[in-house]
PDB file of C-alpha atoms in Angstrom:
ATOM      1  CA  MET A  91      19.615 111.826 -90.671  1.00 62.00           C
ATOM      2  CA  LYS A  92      22.884 110.691 -92.199  1.00 73.00           C
ATOM      3  CA  ARG A  93      25.843 110.827 -89.820  1.00 83.00           C
ATOM      4  CA  THR A  94      28.813 112.914 -90.885  1.00 90.00           C
ATOM      5  CA  LYS A  95      32.502 112.224 -90.355  1.00 91.00           C
ATOM      6  CA  ILE A  96      32.423 114.805 -87.577  1.00 92.00           C
ATOM      7  CA  ASP A  97      29.626 112.904 -85.829  1.00 93.00           C
ATOM      8  CA  GLU A  98      31.645 109.695 -86.039  1.00 93.00           C
ATOM      9  CA  VAL A  99      34.770 111.304 -84.583  1.00 94.00           C
ATOM     10  CA  VAL A 100      32.739 112.879 -81.759  1.00 94.00           C
ATOM     11  CA  LYS A 101      31.239 109.488 -80.920  1.00 93.00           C
ATOM     12  CA  ILE A 102      34.650 107.764 -80.903  1.00 94.00           C
ATOM     13  CA  ILE A 103      36.354 110.313 -78.645  1.00 93.00           C
ATOM     14  CA  GLN A 104      33.288 110.572 -76.411  1.00 91.00           C
ATOM     15  CA  LYS A 105      33.317 106.784 -75.972  1.00 89.00           C
ATOM     16  CA  ARG A 106      37.009 106.801 -75.077  1.00 89.00           C
ATOM     17  CA  ILE A 107      36.420 109.456 -72.412  1.00 84.00           C
ATOM     18  CA  LEU A 108      33.374 107.773 -70.891  1.00 79.00           C
ATOM     19  CA  GLU A 109      35.083 104.379 -70.793  1.00 76.00           C
ATOM     20  CA  GLY A 110      38.214 105.794 -69.177  1.00 74.00           C
ATOM     21  CA  GLU A 111      40.620 105.344 -72.061  1.00 83.00           C
ATOM     22  CA  TYR A 112      41.169 109.096 -71.829  1.00 85.00           C
ATOM     23  CA  THR A 113      41.144 109.985 -68.124  1.00 78.00           C
ATOM     24  CA  VAL A 114      40.376 113.260 -66.329  1.00 75.00           C
ATOM     25  CA  GLY A 115      43.153 115.781 -66.887  1.00 76.00           C
ATOM     26  CA  GLN A 116      44.814 113.699 -69.602  1.00 84.00           C
ATOM     27  CA  LYS A 117      46.068 115.436 -72.732  1.00 88.00           C
ATOM     28  CA  LEU A 118      44.527 114.045 -75.902  1.00 92.00           C
ATOM     29  CA  PRO A 119      46.660 113.075 -78.908  1.00 93.00           C
ATOM     30  CA  SER A 120      47.403 115.888 -81.344  1.00 92.00           C
ATOM     31  CA  GLU A 121      45.103 116.747 -84.240  1.00 93.00           C
ATOM     32  CA  ARG A 122      47.603 115.199 -86.627  1.00 93.00           C
ATOM     33  CA  THR A 123      47.799 111.950 -84.657  1.00 95.00           C
ATOM     34  CA  LEU A 124      44.012 111.667 -84.418  1.00 95.00           C
ATOM     35  CA  SER A 125      43.493 112.506 -88.081  1.00 94.00           C
ATOM     36  CA  GLU A 126      45.967 109.800 -89.129  1.00 94.00           C
ATOM     37  CA  GLU A 127      44.489 107.242 -86.719  1.00 95.00           C
ATOM     38  CA  LEU A 128      40.851 107.913 -87.695  1.00 94.00           C
ATOM     39  CA  ASN A 129      41.617 108.569 -91.368  1.00 94.00           C
ATOM     40  CA  VAL A 130      39.917 111.956 -91.520  1.00 94.00           C
ATOM     41  CA  SER A 131      41.129 115.499 -92.140  1.00 94.00           C
ATOM     42  CA  ARG A 132      42.538 117.696 -89.405  1.00 93.00           C
ATOM     43  CA  GLY A 133      39.631 120.082 -90.057  1.00 94.00           C
ATOM     44  CA  THR A 134      37.204 117.285 -89.167  1.00 94.00           C
ATOM     45  CA  ILE A 135      39.123 116.577 -85.961  1.00 94.00           C
ATOM     46  CA  ARG A 136      39.085 120.277 -85.082  1.00 93.00           C
ATOM     47  CA  GLU A 137      35.320 120.548 -85.586  1.00 94.00           C
ATOM     48  CA  ALA A 138      34.738 117.412 -83.513  1.00 94.00           C
ATOM     49  CA  LEU A 139      36.878 118.749 -80.658  1.00 94.00           C
ATOM     50  CA  GLN A 140      35.022 122.052 -80.652  1.00 91.00           C
ATOM     51  CA  ARG A 141      31.745 120.166 -80.358  1.00 91.00           C
ATOM     52  CA  LEU A 142      33.112 118.087 -77.466  1.00 91.00           C
ATOM     53  CA  GLN A 143      34.180 121.290 -75.739  1.00 86.00           C
ATOM     54  CA  LEU A 144      30.626 122.630 -76.050  1.00 82.00           C
ATOM     55  CA  GLU A 145      29.453 119.376 -74.462  1.00 81.00           C
ATOM     56  CA  ARG A 146      31.874 120.131 -71.558  1.00 77.00           C
ATOM     57  CA  LEU A 147      33.832 116.917 -72.038  1.00 87.00           C
ATOM     58  CA  ILE A 148      37.150 118.564 -72.909  1.00 88.00           C
ATOM     59  CA  ASP A 149      39.038 121.842 -72.548  1.00 85.00           C
ATOM     60  CA  ILE A 150      40.907 123.284 -75.526  1.00 86.00           C
ATOM     61  CA  ILE A 151      43.837 125.388 -74.329  1.00 82.00           C
ATOM     62  CA  PRO A 152      45.420 127.561 -77.050  1.00 77.00           C
ATOM     63  CA  ARG A 153      49.013 126.443 -77.665  1.00 76.00           C
ATOM     64  CA  GLY A 154      48.589 124.051 -74.747  1.00 79.00           C
ATOM     65  CA  GLY A 155      46.562 121.153 -76.140  1.00 87.00           C
ATOM     66  CA  VAL A 156      43.253 119.422 -75.494  1.00 90.00           C
ATOM     67  CA  PHE A 157      42.497 117.960 -72.062  1.00 87.00           C
ATOM     68  CA  VAL A 158      39.729 115.817 -70.622  1.00 87.00           C
ATOM     69  CA  ARG A 159      37.614 117.993 -68.351  1.00 80.00           C
ATOM     70  CA  SER A 160      36.807 116.944 -64.827  1.00 68.00           C
ATOM     71  CA  PRO A 161      33.100 116.171 -64.370  1.00 62.00           C
ATOM     72  CA  ILE A 162      33.415 117.040 -60.706  1.00 60.00           C
ATOM     73  CA  GLN A 163      31.890 120.192 -59.297  1.00 62.00           C
ATOM     74  CA  LYS A 164      34.273 122.801 -57.971  1.00 65.00           C
ATOM     75  CA  ILE A 165      34.896 123.049 -54.259  1.00 69.00           C
ATOM     76  CA  VAL A 166      33.805 126.536 -53.216  1.00 66.00           C
ATOM     77  CA  LEU A 167      35.465 127.709 -50.014  1.00 65.00           C
ATOM     78  CA  GLY A 168      34.326 130.742 -48.091  1.00 61.00           C
ATOM     79  CA  GLY A 169      30.597 131.212 -47.816  1.00 50.00           C
ATOM     80  CA  SER A 170      28.525 129.204 -50.276  1.00 43.00           C
ATOM     81  CA  ASP A 171      25.887 126.517 -50.467  1.00 43.00           C
ATOM     82  CA  PHE A 172      28.372 123.895 -51.671  1.00 38.00           C
ATOM     83  CA  PRO A 173      29.997 122.707 -49.542  1.00 39.00           C
ATOM     84  CA  LYS A 174      27.807 123.987 -46.716  1.00 37.00           C
ATOM     85  CA  ASN A 175      30.528 125.788 -44.810  1.00 37.00           C
ATOM     86  CA  VAL A 176      29.702 129.322 -43.804  1.00 40.00           C
ATOM     87  CA  GLY A 177      33.021 131.108 -43.769  1.00 45.00           C
ATOM     88  CA  PRO A 178      36.513 129.874 -44.640  1.00 53.00           C
ATOM     89  CA  GLU A 179      37.317 126.184 -44.876  1.00 57.00           C
ATOM     90  CA  LEU A 180      38.259 125.455 -41.241  1.00 57.00           C
ATOM     91  CA  LYS A 181      35.881 127.864 -39.497  1.00 53.00           C
ATOM     92  CA  LYS A 182      32.935 125.473 -39.093  1.00 50.00           C
ATOM     93  CA  SER A 183      34.180 121.987 -39.887  1.00 46.00           C
ATOM     94  CA  GLY A 184      37.834 122.061 -38.764  1.00 51.00           C
ATOM     95  CA  SER A 185      38.675 119.572 -41.509  1.00 67.00           C
ATOM     96  CA  PHE A 186      38.436 119.623 -45.296  1.00 73.00           C
ATOM     97  CA  ILE A 187      38.321 115.812 -45.346  1.00 74.00           C
ATOM     98  CA  HIS A 188      35.379 115.509 -42.964  1.00 70.00           C
ATOM     99  CA  LEU A 189      33.614 118.416 -44.657  1.00 74.00           C
ATOM    100  CA  MET A 190      33.736 116.522 -47.965  1.00 76.00           C
ATOM    101  CA  ARG A 191      32.633 113.253 -46.374  1.00 75.00           C
ATOM    102  CA  LYS A 192      29.608 114.997 -44.895  1.00 76.00           C
ATOM    103  CA  GLN A 193      28.684 115.995 -48.450  1.00 74.00           C
ATOM    104  CA  GLY A 194      28.757 112.340 -49.505  1.00 76.00           C
ATOM    105  CA  ARG A 195      32.020 112.639 -51.415  1.00 75.00           C
ATOM    106  CA  GLU A 196      34.565 109.841 -51.571  1.00 78.00           C
ATOM    107  CA  VAL A 197      37.794 111.080 -49.969  1.00 81.00           C
ATOM    108  CA  ILE A 198      41.178 109.407 -50.265  1.00 83.00           C
ATOM    109  CA  VAL A 199      44.326 110.706 -48.559  1.00 88.00           C
ATOM    110  CA  ARG A 200      47.456 109.344 -50.208  1.00 89.00           C
ATOM    111  CA  TYR A 201      50.720 109.992 -48.409  1.00 92.00           C
ATOM    112  CA  LEU A 202      53.542 110.905 -50.769  1.00 93.00           C
ATOM    113  CA  GLU A 203      55.990 110.102 -47.973  1.00 93.00           C
ATOM    114  CA  PRO A 204      55.371 108.415 -44.596  1.00 93.00           C
ATOM    115  CA  SER A 205      54.719 110.888 -41.795  1.00 94.00           C
ATOM    116  CA  LYS A 206      57.844 111.434 -39.702  1.00 95.00           C
ATOM    117  CA  ILE A 207      59.471 113.491 -36.966  1.00 97.00           C
ATOM    118  CA  ILE A 208      62.224 115.764 -38.286  1.00 97.00           C
ATOM    119  CA  ALA A 209      64.196 118.835 -37.232  1.00 98.00           C
ATOM    120  CA  ALA A 210      62.413 122.010 -38.320  1.00 97.00           C
ATOM    121  CA  GLY A 211      65.360 123.436 -40.237  1.00 97.00           C
ATOM    122  CA  ASN A 212      65.744 127.060 -41.218  1.00 97.00           C
ATOM    123  CA  GLU A 213      62.659 127.520 -43.424  1.00 97.00           C
ATOM    124  CA  ILE A 214      60.085 125.698 -41.261  1.00 97.00           C
ATOM    125  CA  GLY A 215      61.661 127.093 -38.112  1.00 98.00           C
ATOM    126  CA  LYS A 216      61.080 130.567 -39.507  1.00 97.00           C
ATOM    127  CA  GLN A 217      57.457 129.784 -40.446  1.00 97.00           C
ATOM    128  CA  LEU A 218      56.662 128.370 -36.987  1.00 97.00           C
ATOM    129  CA  ASN A 219      58.852 130.858 -35.134  1.00 97.00           C
ATOM    130  CA  ILE A 220      60.887 128.087 -33.460  1.00 97.00           C
ATOM    131  CA  ASP A 221      64.538 127.033 -33.310  1.00 97.00           C
ATOM    132  CA  LYS A 222      65.716 125.117 -36.377  1.00 97.00           C
ATOM    133  CA  LYS A 223      66.630 122.154 -34.146  1.00 97.00           C
ATOM    134  CA  GLU A 224      63.162 121.823 -32.645  1.00 97.00           C
ATOM    135  CA  LYS A 225      61.268 118.712 -33.763  1.00 98.00           C
ATOM    136  CA  VAL A 226      58.192 118.834 -35.980  1.00 98.00           C
ATOM    137  CA  LEU A 227      55.852 116.224 -37.431  1.00 97.00           C
ATOM    138  CA  ARG A 228      55.778 116.343 -41.228  1.00 97.00           C
ATOM    139  CA  ARG A 229      52.723 115.059 -43.145  1.00 95.00           C
ATOM    140  CA  TYR A 230      53.161 115.212 -46.928  1.00 96.00           C
ATOM    141  CA  ARG A 231      50.119 114.014 -48.830  1.00 94.00           C
ATOM    142  CA  VAL A 232      47.630 114.504 -51.653  1.00 92.00           C
ATOM    143  CA  GLN A 233      43.863 114.630 -51.173  1.00 89.00           C
ATOM    144  CA  LEU A 234      41.649 112.997 -53.799  1.00 85.00           C
ATOM    145  CA  ILE A 235      37.919 113.702 -54.035  1.00 83.00           C
ATOM    146  CA  ASP A 236      35.930 111.115 -55.970  1.00 77.00           C
ATOM    147  CA  ARG A 237      39.298 109.737 -57.133  1.00 73.00           C
ATOM    148  CA  VAL A 238      40.467 113.031 -58.652  1.00 81.00           C
ATOM    149  CA  PRO A 239      43.552 114.763 -57.120  1.00 85.00           C
ATOM    150  CA  TYR A 240      42.419 118.094 -55.672  1.00 88.00           C
ATOM    151  CA  ARG A 241      45.403 119.354 -53.727  1.00 91.00           C
ATOM    152  CA  ILE A 242      48.813 118.637 -52.244  1.00 96.00           C
ATOM    153  CA  LEU A 243      49.459 119.386 -48.568  1.00 95.00           C
ATOM    154  CA  ASP A 244      52.848 119.684 -46.893  1.00 97.00           C
ATOM    155  CA  THR A 245      52.074 120.131 -43.176  1.00 97.00           C
ATOM    156  CA  TYR A 246      54.392 120.710 -40.223  1.00 98.00           C
ATOM    157  CA  LEU A 247      53.084 120.336 -36.657  1.00 97.00           C
ATOM    158  CA  LEU A 248      54.973 120.932 -33.434  1.00 97.00           C
ATOM    159  CA  ALA A 249      56.136 117.494 -32.296  1.00 97.00           C
ATOM    160  CA  SER A 250      55.605 118.590 -28.698  1.00 95.00           C
ATOM    161  CA  VAL A 251      51.925 118.959 -29.539  1.00 94.00           C
ATOM    162  CA  ALA A 252      51.186 116.324 -32.194  1.00 94.00           C
ATOM    163  CA  GLY A 253      54.186 113.986 -32.268  1.00 92.00           C
ATOM    164  CA  GLU A 254      52.011 111.066 -31.162  1.00 93.00           C
ATOM    165  CA  LEU A 255      50.272 111.168 -34.550  1.00 92.00           C
ATOM    166  CA  VAL A 256      53.311 109.909 -36.454  1.00 91.00           C
ATOM    167  CA  GLY A 257      52.209 106.839 -38.406  1.00 85.00           C
ATOM    168  CA  HIS A 258      48.508 107.600 -37.851  1.00 81.00           C
ATOM    169  CA  GLU A 259      47.529 108.375 -41.423  1.00 71.00           C
ATOM    170  CA  ASP A 260      43.894 107.282 -41.588  1.00 64.00           C
ATOM    171  CA  HIS A 261      42.500 110.721 -40.577  1.00 65.00           C
ATOM    172  CA  LYS A 262      39.512 109.102 -38.851  1.00 68.00           C
ATOM    173  CA  VAL A 263      39.429 111.825 -36.200  1.00 73.00           C
ATOM    174  CA  PRO A 264      39.792 115.504 -37.223  1.00 81.00           C
ATOM    175  CA  LEU A 265      43.040 117.040 -35.986  1.00 88.00           C
ATOM    176  CA  PHE A 266      41.344 119.860 -34.076  1.00 88.00           C
ATOM    177  CA  GLN A 267      39.124 117.387 -32.245  1.00 87.00           C
ATOM    178  CA  TRP A 268      42.110 115.168 -31.376  1.00 91.00           C
ATOM    179  CA  LEU A 269      44.104 118.146 -30.074  1.00 92.00           C
ATOM    180  CA  TYR A 270      41.248 119.241 -27.843  1.00 91.00           C
ATOM    181  CA  ASP A 271      40.450 115.753 -26.531  1.00 91.00           C
ATOM    182  CA  GLU A 272      44.028 114.635 -25.975  1.00 92.00           C
ATOM    183  CA  LYS A 273      45.955 117.850 -25.355  1.00 91.00           C
ATOM    184  CA  LYS A 274      43.245 120.284 -24.248  1.00 91.00           C
ATOM    185  CA  LEU A 275      44.506 122.593 -26.980  1.00 92.00           C
ATOM    186  CA  ARG A 276      41.744 124.515 -28.749  1.00 92.00           C
ATOM    187  CA  ALA A 277      42.465 125.685 -32.301  1.00 91.00           C
ATOM    188  CA  SER A 278      41.701 129.386 -32.116  1.00 90.00           C
ATOM    189  CA  ARG A 279      42.675 131.239 -35.268  1.00 91.00           C
ATOM    190  CA  VAL A 280      44.060 130.825 -38.773  1.00 92.00           C
ATOM    191  CA  THR A 281      45.985 133.030 -41.170  1.00 92.00           C
ATOM    192  CA  GLU A 282      46.082 132.135 -44.868  1.00 92.00           C
ATOM    193  CA  GLN A 283      48.040 133.647 -47.737  1.00 93.00           C
ATOM    194  CA  LEU A 284      47.089 132.750 -51.324  1.00 93.00           C
ATOM    195  CA  HIS A 285      48.539 133.365 -54.737  1.00 93.00           C
ATOM    196  CA  CYS A 286      48.052 131.865 -58.177  1.00 94.00           C
ATOM    197  CA  ARG A 287      50.953 130.501 -60.212  1.00 95.00           C
ATOM    198  CA  MET A 288      51.863 127.851 -62.759  1.00 94.00           C
ATOM    199  CA  PRO A 289      52.669 124.355 -61.420  1.00 94.00           C
ATOM    200  CA  THR A 290      56.060 122.700 -61.192  1.00 95.00           C
ATOM    201  CA  GLU A 291      56.734 119.513 -63.121  1.00 92.00           C
ATOM    202  CA  LYS A 292      56.357 117.450 -59.950  1.00 94.00           C
ATOM    203  CA  GLU A 293      53.028 119.102 -59.110  1.00 94.00           C
ATOM    204  CA  THR A 294      51.633 118.370 -62.596  1.00 89.00           C
ATOM    205  CA  GLN A 295      52.441 114.692 -62.074  1.00 87.00           C
ATOM    206  CA  ILE A 296      50.809 114.513 -58.623  1.00 90.00           C
ATOM    207  CA  LEU A 297      47.701 116.517 -59.590  1.00 88.00           C
ATOM    208  CA  ASN A 298      47.515 115.020 -63.094  1.00 80.00           C
ATOM    209  CA  ILE A 299      47.277 118.428 -64.779  1.00 81.00           C
ATOM    210  CA  PRO A 300      49.075 120.098 -67.708  1.00 78.00           C
ATOM    211  CA  ARG A 301      51.865 122.634 -67.173  1.00 81.00           C
ATOM    212  CA  THR A 302      49.550 125.285 -68.640  1.00 79.00           C
ATOM    213  CA  GLN A 303      46.915 124.870 -65.914  1.00 82.00           C
ATOM    214  CA  PRO A 304      47.325 127.224 -62.929  1.00 89.00           C
ATOM    215  CA  VAL A 305      47.400 126.170 -59.285  1.00 93.00           C
ATOM    216  CA  VAL A 306      46.561 128.113 -56.144  1.00 94.00           C
ATOM    217  CA  GLU A 307      49.312 128.063 -53.534  1.00 96.00           C
ATOM    218  CA  MET A 308      48.144 128.654 -49.972  1.00 94.00           C
ATOM    219  CA  HIS A 309      50.325 129.171 -46.912  1.00 96.00           C
ATOM    220  CA  ARG A 310      48.434 128.487 -43.689  1.00 95.00           C
ATOM    221  CA  TRP A 311      49.353 129.141 -40.053  1.00 96.00           C
ATOM    222  CA  ILE A 312      47.168 127.835 -37.200  1.00 95.00           C
ATOM    223  CA  TRP A 313      47.277 128.912 -33.565  1.00 95.00           C
ATOM    224  CA  GLY A 314      45.786 127.217 -30.511  1.00 94.00           C
ATOM    225  CA  GLU A 315      45.282 128.035 -26.858  1.00 92.00           C
ATOM    226  CA  LYS A 316      44.911 126.294 -23.527  1.00 85.00           C
ATOM    227  CA  GLU A 317      43.319 127.679 -20.403  1.00 79.00           C
ATOM    228  CA  ASP A 318      45.540 130.233 -18.646  1.00 75.00           C
ATOM    229  CA  THR A 319      48.320 129.898 -21.253  1.00 77.00           C
ATOM    230  CA  GLU A 320      49.529 132.004 -24.133  1.00 83.00           C
ATOM    231  CA  GLU A 321      48.459 131.269 -27.686  1.00 91.00           C
ATOM    232  CA  VAL A 322      50.794 128.878 -29.525  1.00 94.00           C
ATOM    233  CA  LEU A 323      51.472 128.596 -33.250  1.00 96.00           C
ATOM    234  CA  PHE A 324      51.330 124.821 -33.708  1.00 97.00           C
ATOM    235  CA  GLU A 325      50.888 124.253 -37.465  1.00 97.00           C
ATOM    236  CA  TYR A 326      52.257 125.547 -40.756  1.00 98.00           C
ATOM    237  CA  SER A 327      51.044 124.111 -44.072  1.00 97.00           C
ATOM    238  CA  LYS A 328      51.810 124.737 -47.699  1.00 97.00           C
ATOM    239  CA  ILE A 329      48.848 123.737 -49.875  1.00 96.00           C
ATOM    240  CA  VAL A 330      48.935 123.521 -53.677  1.00 97.00           C
ATOM    241  CA  ALA A 331      45.413 123.249 -55.108  1.00 93.00           C
ATOM    242  CA  ASN A 332      44.217 122.544 -58.631  1.00 90.00           C
ATOM    243  CA  ALA A 333      42.837 125.976 -59.535  1.00 88.00           C
ATOM    244  CA  LEU A 334      40.311 124.447 -61.937  1.00 81.00           C
ATOM    245  CA  LEU A 335      38.618 122.649 -59.035  1.00 83.00           C
ATOM    246  CA  HIS A 336      38.604 125.414 -56.409  1.00 81.00           C
ATOM    247  CA  ASP A 337      36.869 128.743 -55.902  1.00 79.00           C
ATOM    248  CA  PHE A 338      37.758 130.968 -52.950  1.00 76.00           C
ATOM    249  CA  ARG A 339      35.196 133.528 -51.748  1.00 74.00           C
ATOM    250  CA  TYR A 340      35.433 136.092 -48.980  1.00 70.00           C
ATOM    251  CA  GLY A 341      33.585 139.100 -47.695  1.00 74.00           C
ATOM    252  CA  TYR A 342      34.294 142.068 -45.472  1.00 70.00           C
ATOM    253  CA  THR A 343      32.629 145.125 -44.040  1.00 78.00           C
ATOM    254  CA  ILE A 344      33.383 148.665 -45.193  1.00 79.00           C
ATOM    255  CA  ASP A 345      35.146 150.881 -42.654  1.00 78.00           C
ATOM    256  CA  GLU A 346      33.515 154.186 -41.766  1.00 75.00           C
ATOM    257  CA  GLU A 347      36.561 156.108 -42.984  1.00 77.00           C
ATOM    258  CA  ALA A 348      35.965 154.770 -46.511  1.00 74.00           C
ATOM    259  CA  ILE A 349      32.512 156.336 -46.488  1.00 77.00           C
ATOM    260  CA  ARG A 350      33.381 159.563 -44.724  1.00 71.00           C
ATOM    261  CA  PRO A 351      37.073 160.316 -45.284  1.00 61.00           C
TER     262      PRO A 351
END
C-alpha cells in the first residue's frame, strides 16, 4: 500500500519521540512550524497528530498545545493492585520511595536545596504548632520514578526529633523505621488535605509539565508516640504531584444515621 504524507509525518514524529528528541512532557512545535519544516500542509500535520494521540504517544490540549505523553503507568494511592498498598500511601509501607522500589521501579530523589536546620518561622510554626523560633529540618526535593518527575516535596521535621538526618539524603532507610530504631518514636497517624490546582511557573519547570496541566497539592501532618508519652506532631509536608501520573482512591463506611435518619 502506498504511504501517504500523513503516514510519513506520523513516522517522523514517532521516531523523534522514541529516540528522545521529543521528551516526556515536552511541548511539540506548532502546526505551522512542523508544516514548514516537513513541507506539508497544516491539515496533514493535524491529521498526523490526531493519529499519534490515538496511539497514546501525545496529548492534544485545546488552546494549550501538543505534549509528549508519559508511557509510565499512573501511581494509584489508596487501595489498589498497583502499587500493592492496601490503604493510603504510608499505611503499609511507611515510604513512597521504598514502596516504588519494591515494585521494581527506578527511584531517584533529587534535592532542590541541601537539607538544613532552620527556624520554623510563622507559617511552619503554625503548621507544626510550635514556636516560630524552634528549629526544624527542611528537606526540599523532587522524586523521579523511572526518570520522570512525579512530585515535589517540601518537608519540615522537628529538629529535636530528626535533626541528625541533616545531610543524609540517600534515603536508604525509611524515615519511620529510623525514628523507631533510633528515637523509639512510632509514627502513629497521618492527616492529609488535597486539592487540585494549576501549577506555578517554577513547578512546571521542576515537573516538566505545561502550565495547562493540573497538579494535586497535598498537605500532610504526621504524629508519633513513645511509650508513656503524649503524641507529638513531628512532620509537616507540602507535596505537589503531577496530576496526570497520580490517582487517589479512598473508601468509607456509611453511618447508621444516613440509612435511618
